[in-house]
GROMACS .gro file of N, CA and C in nm:
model
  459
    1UNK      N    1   0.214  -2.546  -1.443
    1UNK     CA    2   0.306  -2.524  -1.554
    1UNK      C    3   0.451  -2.530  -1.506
    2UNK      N    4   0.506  -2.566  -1.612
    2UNK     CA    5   0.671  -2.565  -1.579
    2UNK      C    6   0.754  -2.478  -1.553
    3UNK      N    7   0.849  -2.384  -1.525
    3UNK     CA    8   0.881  -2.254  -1.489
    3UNK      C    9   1.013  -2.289  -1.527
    4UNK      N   10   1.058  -2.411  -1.520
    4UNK     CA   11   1.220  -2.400  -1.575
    4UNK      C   12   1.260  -2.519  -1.514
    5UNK      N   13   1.380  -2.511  -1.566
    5UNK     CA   14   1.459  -2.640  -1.555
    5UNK      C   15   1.600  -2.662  -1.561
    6UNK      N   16   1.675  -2.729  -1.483
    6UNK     CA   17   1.824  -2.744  -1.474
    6UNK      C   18   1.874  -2.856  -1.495
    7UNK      N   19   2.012  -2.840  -1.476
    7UNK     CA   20   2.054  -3.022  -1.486
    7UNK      C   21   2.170  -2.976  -1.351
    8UNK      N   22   2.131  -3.119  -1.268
    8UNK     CA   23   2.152  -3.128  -1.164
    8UNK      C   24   2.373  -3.103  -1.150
    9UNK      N   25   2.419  -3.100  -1.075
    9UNK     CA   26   2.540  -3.046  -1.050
    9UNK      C   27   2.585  -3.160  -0.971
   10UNK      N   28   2.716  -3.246  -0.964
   10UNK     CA   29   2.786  -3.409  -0.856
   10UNK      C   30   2.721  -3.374  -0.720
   11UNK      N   31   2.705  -3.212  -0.702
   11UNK     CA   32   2.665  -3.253  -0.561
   11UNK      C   33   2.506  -3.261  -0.511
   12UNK      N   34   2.439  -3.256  -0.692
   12UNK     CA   35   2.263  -3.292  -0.634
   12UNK      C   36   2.180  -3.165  -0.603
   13UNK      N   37   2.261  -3.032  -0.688
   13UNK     CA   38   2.187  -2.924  -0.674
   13UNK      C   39   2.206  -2.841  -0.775
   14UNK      N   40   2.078  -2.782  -0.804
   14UNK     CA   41   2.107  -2.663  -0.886
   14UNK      C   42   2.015  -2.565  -0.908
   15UNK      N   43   1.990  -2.431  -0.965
   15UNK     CA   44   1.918  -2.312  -0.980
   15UNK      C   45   1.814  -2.281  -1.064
   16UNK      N   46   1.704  -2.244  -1.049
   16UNK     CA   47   1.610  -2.205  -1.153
   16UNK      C   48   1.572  -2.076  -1.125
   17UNK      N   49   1.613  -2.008  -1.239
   17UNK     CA   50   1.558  -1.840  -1.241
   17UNK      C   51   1.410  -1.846  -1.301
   18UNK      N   52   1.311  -1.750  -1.256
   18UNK     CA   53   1.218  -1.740  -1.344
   18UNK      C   54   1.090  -1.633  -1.271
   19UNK      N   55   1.056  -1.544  -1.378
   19UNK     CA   56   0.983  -1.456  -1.343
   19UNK      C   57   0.835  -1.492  -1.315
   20UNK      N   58   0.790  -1.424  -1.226
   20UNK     CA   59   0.692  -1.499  -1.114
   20UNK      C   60   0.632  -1.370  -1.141
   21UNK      N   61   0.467  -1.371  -1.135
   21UNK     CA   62   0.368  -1.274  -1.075
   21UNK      C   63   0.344  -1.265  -0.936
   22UNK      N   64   0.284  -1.164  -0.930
   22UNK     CA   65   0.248  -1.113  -0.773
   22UNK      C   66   0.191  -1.181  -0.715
   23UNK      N   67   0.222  -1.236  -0.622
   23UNK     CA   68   0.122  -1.320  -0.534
   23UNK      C   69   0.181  -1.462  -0.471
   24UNK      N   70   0.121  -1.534  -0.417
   24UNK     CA   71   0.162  -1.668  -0.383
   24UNK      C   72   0.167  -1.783  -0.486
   25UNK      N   73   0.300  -1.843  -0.530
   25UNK     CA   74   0.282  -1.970  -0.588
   25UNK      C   75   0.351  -2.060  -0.463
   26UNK      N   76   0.301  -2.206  -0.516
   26UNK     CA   77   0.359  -2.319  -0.448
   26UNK      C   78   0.433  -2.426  -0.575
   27UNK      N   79   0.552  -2.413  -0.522
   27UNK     CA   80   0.644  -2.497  -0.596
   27UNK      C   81   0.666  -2.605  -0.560
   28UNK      N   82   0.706  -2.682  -0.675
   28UNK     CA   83   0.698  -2.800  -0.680
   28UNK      C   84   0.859  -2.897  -0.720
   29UNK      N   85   0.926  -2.913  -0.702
   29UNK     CA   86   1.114  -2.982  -0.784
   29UNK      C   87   1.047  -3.125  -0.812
   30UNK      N   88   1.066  -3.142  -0.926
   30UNK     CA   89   1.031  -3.265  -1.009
   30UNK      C   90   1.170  -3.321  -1.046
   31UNK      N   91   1.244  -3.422  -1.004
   31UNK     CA   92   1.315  -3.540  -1.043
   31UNK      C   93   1.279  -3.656  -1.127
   32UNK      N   94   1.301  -3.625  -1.260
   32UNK     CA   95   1.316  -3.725  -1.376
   32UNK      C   96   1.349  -3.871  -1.302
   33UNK      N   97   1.464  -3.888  -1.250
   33UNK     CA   98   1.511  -4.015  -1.225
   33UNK      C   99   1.700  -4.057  -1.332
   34UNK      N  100   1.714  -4.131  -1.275
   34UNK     CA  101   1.794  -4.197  -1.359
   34UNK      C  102   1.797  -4.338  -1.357
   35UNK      N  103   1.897  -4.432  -1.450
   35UNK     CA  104   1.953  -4.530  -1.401
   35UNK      C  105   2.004  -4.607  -1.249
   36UNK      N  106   2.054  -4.495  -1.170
   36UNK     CA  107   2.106  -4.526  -1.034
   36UNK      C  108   1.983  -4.454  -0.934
   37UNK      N  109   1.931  -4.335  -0.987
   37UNK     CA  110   1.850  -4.328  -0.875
   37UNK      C  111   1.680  -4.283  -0.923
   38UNK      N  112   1.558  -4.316  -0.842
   38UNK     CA  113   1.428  -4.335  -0.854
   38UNK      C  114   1.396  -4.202  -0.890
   39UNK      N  115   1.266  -4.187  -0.961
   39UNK     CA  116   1.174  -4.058  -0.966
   39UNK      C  117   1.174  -3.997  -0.830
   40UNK      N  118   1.138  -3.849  -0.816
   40UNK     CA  119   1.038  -3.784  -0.733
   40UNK      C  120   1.015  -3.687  -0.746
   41UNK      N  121   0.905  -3.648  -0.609
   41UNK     CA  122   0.889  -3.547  -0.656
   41UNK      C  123   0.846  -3.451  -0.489
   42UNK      N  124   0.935  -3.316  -0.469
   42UNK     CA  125   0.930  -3.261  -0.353
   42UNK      C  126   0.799  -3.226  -0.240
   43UNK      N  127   0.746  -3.213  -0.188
   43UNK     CA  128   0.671  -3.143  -0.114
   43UNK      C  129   0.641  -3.011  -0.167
   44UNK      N  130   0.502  -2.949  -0.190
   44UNK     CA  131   0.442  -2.794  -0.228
   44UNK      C  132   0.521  -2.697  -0.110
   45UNK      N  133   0.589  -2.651  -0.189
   45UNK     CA  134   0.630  -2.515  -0.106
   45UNK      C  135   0.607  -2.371  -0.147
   46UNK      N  136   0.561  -2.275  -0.029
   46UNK     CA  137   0.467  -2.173  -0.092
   46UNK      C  138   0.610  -2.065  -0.128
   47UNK      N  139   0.582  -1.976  -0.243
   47UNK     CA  140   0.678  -1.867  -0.257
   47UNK      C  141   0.582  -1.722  -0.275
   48UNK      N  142   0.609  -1.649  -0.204
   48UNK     CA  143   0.579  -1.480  -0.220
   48UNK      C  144   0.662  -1.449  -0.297
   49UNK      N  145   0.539  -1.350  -0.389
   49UNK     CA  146   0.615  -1.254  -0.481
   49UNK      C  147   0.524  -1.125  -0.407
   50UNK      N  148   0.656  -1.020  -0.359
   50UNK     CA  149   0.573  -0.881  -0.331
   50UNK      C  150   0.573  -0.769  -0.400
   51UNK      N  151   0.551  -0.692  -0.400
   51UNK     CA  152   0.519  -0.596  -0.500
   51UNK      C  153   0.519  -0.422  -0.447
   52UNK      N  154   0.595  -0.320  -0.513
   52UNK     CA  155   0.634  -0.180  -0.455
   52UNK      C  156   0.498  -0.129  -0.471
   53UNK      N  157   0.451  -0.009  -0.391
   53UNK     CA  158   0.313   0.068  -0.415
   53UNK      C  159   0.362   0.200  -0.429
   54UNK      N  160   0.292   0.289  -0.463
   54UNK     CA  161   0.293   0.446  -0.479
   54UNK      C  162   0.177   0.473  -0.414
   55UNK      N  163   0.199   0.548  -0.303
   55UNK     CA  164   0.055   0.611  -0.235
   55UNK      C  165   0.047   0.799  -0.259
   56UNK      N  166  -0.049   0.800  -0.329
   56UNK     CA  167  -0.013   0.981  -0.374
   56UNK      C  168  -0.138   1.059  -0.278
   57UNK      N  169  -0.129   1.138  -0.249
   57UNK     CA  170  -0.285   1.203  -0.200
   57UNK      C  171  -0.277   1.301  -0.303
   58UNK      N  172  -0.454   1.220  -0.332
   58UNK     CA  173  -0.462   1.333  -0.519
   58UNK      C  174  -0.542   1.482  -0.486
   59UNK      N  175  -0.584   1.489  -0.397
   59UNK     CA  176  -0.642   1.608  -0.387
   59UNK      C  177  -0.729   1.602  -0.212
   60UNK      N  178  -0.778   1.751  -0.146
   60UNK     CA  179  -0.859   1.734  -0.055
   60UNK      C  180  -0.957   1.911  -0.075
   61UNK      N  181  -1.051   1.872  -0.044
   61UNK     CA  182  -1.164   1.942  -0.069
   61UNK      C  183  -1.249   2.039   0.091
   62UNK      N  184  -1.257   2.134   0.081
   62UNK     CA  185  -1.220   2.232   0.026
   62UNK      C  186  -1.062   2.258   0.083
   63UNK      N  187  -1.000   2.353  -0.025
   63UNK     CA  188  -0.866   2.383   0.011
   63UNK      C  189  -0.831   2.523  -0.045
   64UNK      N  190  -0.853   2.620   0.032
   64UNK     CA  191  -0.822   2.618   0.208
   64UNK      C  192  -0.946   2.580   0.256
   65UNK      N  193  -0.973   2.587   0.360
   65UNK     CA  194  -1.108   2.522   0.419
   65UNK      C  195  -1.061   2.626   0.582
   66UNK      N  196  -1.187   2.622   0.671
   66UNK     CA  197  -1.192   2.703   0.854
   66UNK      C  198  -1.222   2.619   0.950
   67UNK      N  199  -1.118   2.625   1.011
   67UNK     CA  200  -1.106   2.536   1.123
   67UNK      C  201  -1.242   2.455   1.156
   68UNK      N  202  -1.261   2.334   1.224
   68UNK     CA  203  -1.436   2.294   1.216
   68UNK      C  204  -1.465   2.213   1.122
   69UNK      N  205  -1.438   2.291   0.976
   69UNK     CA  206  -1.504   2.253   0.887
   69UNK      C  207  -1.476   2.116   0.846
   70UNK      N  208  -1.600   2.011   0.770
   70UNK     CA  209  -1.485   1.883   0.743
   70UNK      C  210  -1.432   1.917   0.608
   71UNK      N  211  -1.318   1.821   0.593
   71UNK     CA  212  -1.248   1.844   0.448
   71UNK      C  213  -1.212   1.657   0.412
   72UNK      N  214  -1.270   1.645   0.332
   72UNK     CA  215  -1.236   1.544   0.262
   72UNK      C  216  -1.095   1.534   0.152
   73UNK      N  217  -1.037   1.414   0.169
   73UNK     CA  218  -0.891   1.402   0.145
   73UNK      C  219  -0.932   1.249   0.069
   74UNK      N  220  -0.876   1.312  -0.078
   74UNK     CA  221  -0.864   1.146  -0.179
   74UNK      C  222  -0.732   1.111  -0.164
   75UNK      N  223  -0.688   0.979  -0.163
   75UNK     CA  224  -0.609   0.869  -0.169
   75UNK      C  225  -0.582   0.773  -0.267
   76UNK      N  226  -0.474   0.728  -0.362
   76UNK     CA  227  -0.480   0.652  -0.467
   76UNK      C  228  -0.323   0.606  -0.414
   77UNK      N  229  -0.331   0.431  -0.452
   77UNK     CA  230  -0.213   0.362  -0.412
   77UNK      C  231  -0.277   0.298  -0.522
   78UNK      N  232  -0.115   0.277  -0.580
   78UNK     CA  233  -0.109   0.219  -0.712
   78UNK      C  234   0.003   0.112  -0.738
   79UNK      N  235   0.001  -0.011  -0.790
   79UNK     CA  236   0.139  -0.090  -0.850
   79UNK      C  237   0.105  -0.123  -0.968
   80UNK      N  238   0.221  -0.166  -1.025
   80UNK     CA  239   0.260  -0.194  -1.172
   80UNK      C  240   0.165  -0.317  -1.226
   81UNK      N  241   0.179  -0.393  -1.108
   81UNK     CA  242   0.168  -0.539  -1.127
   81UNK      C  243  -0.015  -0.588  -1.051
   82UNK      N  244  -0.088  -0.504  -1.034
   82UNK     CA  245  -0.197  -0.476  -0.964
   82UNK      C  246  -0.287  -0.376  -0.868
   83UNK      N  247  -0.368  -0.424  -0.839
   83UNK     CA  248  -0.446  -0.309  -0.757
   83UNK      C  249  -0.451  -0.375  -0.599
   84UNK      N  250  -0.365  -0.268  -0.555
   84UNK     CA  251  -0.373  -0.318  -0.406
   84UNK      C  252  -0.481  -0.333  -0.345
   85UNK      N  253  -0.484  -0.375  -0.220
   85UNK     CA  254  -0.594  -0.434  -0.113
   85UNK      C  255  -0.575  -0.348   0.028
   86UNK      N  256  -0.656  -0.311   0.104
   86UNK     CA  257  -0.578  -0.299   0.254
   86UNK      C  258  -0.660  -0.133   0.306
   87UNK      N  259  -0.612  -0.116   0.425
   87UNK     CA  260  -0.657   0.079   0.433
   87UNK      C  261  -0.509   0.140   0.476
   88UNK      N  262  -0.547   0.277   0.448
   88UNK     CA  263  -0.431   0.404   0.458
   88UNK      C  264  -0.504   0.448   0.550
   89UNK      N  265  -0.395   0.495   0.652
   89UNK     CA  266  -0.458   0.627   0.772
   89UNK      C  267  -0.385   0.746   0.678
   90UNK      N  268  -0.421   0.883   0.757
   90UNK     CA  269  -0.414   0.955   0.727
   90UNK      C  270  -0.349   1.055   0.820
   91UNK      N  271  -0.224   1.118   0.831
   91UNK     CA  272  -0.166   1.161   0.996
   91UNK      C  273  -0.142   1.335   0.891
   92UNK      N  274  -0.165   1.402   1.057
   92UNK     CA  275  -0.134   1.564   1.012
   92UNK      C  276  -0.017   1.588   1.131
   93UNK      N  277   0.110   1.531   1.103
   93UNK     CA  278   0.194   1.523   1.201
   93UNK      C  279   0.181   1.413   1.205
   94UNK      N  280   0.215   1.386   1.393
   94UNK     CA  281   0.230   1.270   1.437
   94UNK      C  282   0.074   1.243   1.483
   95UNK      N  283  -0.055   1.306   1.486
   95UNK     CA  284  -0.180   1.257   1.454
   95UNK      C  285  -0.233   1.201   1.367
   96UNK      N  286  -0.293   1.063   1.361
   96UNK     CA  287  -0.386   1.020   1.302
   96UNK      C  288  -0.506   1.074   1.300
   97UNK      N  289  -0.567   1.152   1.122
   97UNK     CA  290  -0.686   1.235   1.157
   97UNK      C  291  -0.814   1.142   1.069
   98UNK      N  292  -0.780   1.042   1.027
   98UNK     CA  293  -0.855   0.930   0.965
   98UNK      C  294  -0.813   0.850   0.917
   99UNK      N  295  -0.888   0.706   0.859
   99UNK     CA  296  -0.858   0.638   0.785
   99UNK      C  297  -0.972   0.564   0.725
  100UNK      N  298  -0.920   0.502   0.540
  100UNK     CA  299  -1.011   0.465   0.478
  100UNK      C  300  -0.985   0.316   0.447
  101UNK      N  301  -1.062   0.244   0.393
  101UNK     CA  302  -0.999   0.108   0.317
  101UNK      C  303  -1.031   0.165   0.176
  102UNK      N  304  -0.911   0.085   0.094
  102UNK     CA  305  -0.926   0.111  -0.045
  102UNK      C  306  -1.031   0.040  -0.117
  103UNK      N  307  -1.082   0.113  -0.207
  103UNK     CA  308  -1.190   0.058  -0.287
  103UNK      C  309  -1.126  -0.058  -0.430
  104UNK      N  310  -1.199  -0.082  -0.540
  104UNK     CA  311  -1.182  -0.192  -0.621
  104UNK      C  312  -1.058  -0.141  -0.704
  105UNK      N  313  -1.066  -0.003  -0.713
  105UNK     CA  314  -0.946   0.095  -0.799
  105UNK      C  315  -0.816   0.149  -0.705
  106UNK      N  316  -0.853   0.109  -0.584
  106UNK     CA  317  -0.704   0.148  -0.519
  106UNK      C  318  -0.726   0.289  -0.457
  107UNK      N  319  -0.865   0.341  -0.478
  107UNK     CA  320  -0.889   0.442  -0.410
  107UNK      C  321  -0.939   0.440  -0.287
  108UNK      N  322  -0.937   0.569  -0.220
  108UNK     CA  323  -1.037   0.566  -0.067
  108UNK      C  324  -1.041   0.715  -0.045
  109UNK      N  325  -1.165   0.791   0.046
  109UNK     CA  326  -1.137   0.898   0.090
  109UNK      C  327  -1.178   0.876   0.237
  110UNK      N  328  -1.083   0.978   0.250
  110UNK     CA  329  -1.128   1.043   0.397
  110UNK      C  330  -1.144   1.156   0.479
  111UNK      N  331  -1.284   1.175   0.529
  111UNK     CA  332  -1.341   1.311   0.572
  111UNK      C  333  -1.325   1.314   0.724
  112UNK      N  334  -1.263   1.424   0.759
  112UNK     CA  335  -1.195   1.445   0.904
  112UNK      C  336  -1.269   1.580   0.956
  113UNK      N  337  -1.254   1.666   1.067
  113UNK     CA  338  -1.287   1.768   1.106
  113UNK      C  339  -1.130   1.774   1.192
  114UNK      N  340  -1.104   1.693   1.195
  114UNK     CA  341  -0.927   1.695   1.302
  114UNK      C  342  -0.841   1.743   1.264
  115UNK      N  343  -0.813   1.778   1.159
  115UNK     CA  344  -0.712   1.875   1.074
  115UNK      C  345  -0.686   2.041   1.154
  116UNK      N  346  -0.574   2.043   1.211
  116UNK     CA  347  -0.541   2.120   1.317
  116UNK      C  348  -0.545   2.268   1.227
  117UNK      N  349  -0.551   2.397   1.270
  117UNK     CA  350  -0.550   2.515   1.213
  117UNK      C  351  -0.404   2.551   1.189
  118UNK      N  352  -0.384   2.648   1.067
  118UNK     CA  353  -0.280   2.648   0.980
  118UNK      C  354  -0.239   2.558   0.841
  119UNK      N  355  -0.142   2.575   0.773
  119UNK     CA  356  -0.087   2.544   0.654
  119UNK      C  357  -0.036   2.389   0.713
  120UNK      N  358  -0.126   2.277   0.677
  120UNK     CA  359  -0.082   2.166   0.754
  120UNK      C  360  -0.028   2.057   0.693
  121UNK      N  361   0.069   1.981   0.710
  121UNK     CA  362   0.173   1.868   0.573
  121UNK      C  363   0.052   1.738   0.601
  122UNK      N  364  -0.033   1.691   0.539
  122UNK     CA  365  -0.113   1.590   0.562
  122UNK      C  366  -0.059   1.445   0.474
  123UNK      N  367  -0.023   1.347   0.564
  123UNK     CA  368   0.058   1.243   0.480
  123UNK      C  369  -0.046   1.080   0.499
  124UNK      N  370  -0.038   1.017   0.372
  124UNK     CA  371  -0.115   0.884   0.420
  124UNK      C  372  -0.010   0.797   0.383
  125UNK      N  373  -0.049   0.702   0.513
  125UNK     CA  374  -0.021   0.592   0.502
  125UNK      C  375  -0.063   0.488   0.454
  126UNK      N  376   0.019   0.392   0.302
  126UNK     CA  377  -0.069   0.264   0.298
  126UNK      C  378   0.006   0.169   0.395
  127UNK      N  379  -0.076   0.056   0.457
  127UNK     CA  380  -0.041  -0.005   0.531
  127UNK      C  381  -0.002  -0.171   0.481
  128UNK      N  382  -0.005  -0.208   0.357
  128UNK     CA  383   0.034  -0.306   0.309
  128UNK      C  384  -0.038  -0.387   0.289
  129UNK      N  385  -0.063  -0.523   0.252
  129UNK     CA  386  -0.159  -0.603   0.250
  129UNK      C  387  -0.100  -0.769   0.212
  130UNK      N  388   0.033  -0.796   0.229
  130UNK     CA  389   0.080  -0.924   0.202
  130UNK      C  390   0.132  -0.954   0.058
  131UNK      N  391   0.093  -0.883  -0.025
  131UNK     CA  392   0.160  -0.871  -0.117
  131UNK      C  393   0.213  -0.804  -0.106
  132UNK      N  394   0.092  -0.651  -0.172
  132UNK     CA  395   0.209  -0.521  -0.189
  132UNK      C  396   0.259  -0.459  -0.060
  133UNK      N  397   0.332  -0.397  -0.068
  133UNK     CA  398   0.427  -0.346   0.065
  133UNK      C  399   0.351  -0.192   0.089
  134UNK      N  400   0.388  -0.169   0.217
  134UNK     CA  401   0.346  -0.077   0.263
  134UNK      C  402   0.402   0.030   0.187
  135UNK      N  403   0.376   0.186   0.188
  135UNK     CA  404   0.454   0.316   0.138
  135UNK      C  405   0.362   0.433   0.179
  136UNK      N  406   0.421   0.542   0.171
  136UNK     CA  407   0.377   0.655   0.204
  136UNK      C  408   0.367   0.768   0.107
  137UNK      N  409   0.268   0.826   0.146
  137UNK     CA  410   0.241   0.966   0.014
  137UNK      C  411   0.371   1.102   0.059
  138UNK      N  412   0.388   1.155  -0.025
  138UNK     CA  413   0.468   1.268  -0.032
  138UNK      C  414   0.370   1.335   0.034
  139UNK      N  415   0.398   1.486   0.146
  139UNK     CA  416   0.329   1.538   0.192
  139UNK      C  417   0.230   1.659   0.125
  140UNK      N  418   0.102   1.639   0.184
  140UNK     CA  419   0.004   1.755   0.063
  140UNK      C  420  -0.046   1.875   0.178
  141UNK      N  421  -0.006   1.971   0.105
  141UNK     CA  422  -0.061   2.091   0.194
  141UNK      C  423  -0.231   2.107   0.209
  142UNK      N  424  -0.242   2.142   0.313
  142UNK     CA  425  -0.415   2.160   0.333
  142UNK      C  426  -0.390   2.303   0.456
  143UNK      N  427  -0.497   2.391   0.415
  143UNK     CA  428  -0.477   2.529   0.455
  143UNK      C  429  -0.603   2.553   0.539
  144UNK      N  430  -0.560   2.525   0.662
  144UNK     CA  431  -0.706   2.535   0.753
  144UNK      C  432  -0.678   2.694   0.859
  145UNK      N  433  -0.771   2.716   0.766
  145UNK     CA  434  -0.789   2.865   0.852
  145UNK      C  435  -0.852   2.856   1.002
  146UNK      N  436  -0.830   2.941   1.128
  146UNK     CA  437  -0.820   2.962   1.214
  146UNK      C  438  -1.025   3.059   1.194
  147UNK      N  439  -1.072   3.044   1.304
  147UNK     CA  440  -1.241   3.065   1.340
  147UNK      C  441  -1.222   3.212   1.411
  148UNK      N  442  -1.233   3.311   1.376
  148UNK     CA  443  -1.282   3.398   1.508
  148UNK      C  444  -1.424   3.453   1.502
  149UNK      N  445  -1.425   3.442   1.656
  149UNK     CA  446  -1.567   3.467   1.678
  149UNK      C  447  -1.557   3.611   1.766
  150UNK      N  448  -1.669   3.679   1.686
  150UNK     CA  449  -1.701   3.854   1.723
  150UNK      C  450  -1.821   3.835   1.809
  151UNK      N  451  -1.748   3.905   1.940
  151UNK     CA  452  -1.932   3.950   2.005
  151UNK      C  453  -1.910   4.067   2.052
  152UNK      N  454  -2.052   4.078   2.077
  152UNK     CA  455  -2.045   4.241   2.072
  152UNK      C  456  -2.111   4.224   2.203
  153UNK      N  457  -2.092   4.365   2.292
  153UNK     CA  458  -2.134   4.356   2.474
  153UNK      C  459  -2.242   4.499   2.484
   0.00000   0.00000   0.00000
């Protein structure tokens, strides 16, 4: 399909604006021709369109949860313009304590036991996928209680 069209400028150039979907097209500059000079028509050239994501962590289970225990952590990365592709790790700090690939809805979870003891900022990472761009979740508290063990002598 056609996307637009200009009229050329003395020095043999000119601009086409036009709103593009997400993803790869390959363009094409089509020359009418004139009187003085022949038809043509350019070489396929590929253009990216990329696209912003929102990565939220929607919830993690149980919360608070005791040291040990596993706790599963949901993930949703979302754009306007589609459903991303790709996996999110998952860092408690500067540790990586898992990672998932997203499913058909942009979801993924991930069940860890690595989640260090205390009130911990657990952040995921999406990692991008060629379209949409990478982004990061705002940090979600997860409350891992500390184990003590009683013995008696």
């Amino acid at each position: 399909p056609t996307i637009g069209s200009c009229d050329l400028t003395a020095g043999g150039a000119c601009v086409v604006s036009a709103d593009l979907t997400t993803g790869t097209h390959d363009l094409v500059a089509r020359f009418a021709g004139t009187t003085e000079f022949a038809p043509s028509v350019s070489a396929a050239a590929a253009f990216r369109v990329t696209d912003t994501t929102t990565t939220v962590v929607t919830g993690s289970s149980p919360n608070p949860s005791t040291y040990g225990e596993l706790v599963t952590v949901t993930v949703a990365v979302a754009s306007a313009s589609g459903i991303p592709t790709g996996s999110v790790s998952l860092s408690d700090g500067s540790t990586t304590v898992g990672t998932c690939t997203l499913d058909v809805a942009g979801t993924c979870t991930v069940t860890s036991r690595e989640i260090r003891a205390g009130v911990r900022s657990l952040v995921a990472r999406y990692a991008g996928d060629g379209i949409f761009l990478a982004s990061a979740s705002e940090a979600h508290a997860q409350d891992r209680k500390s184990t003590r063990l009683n013995s008696s002598h």
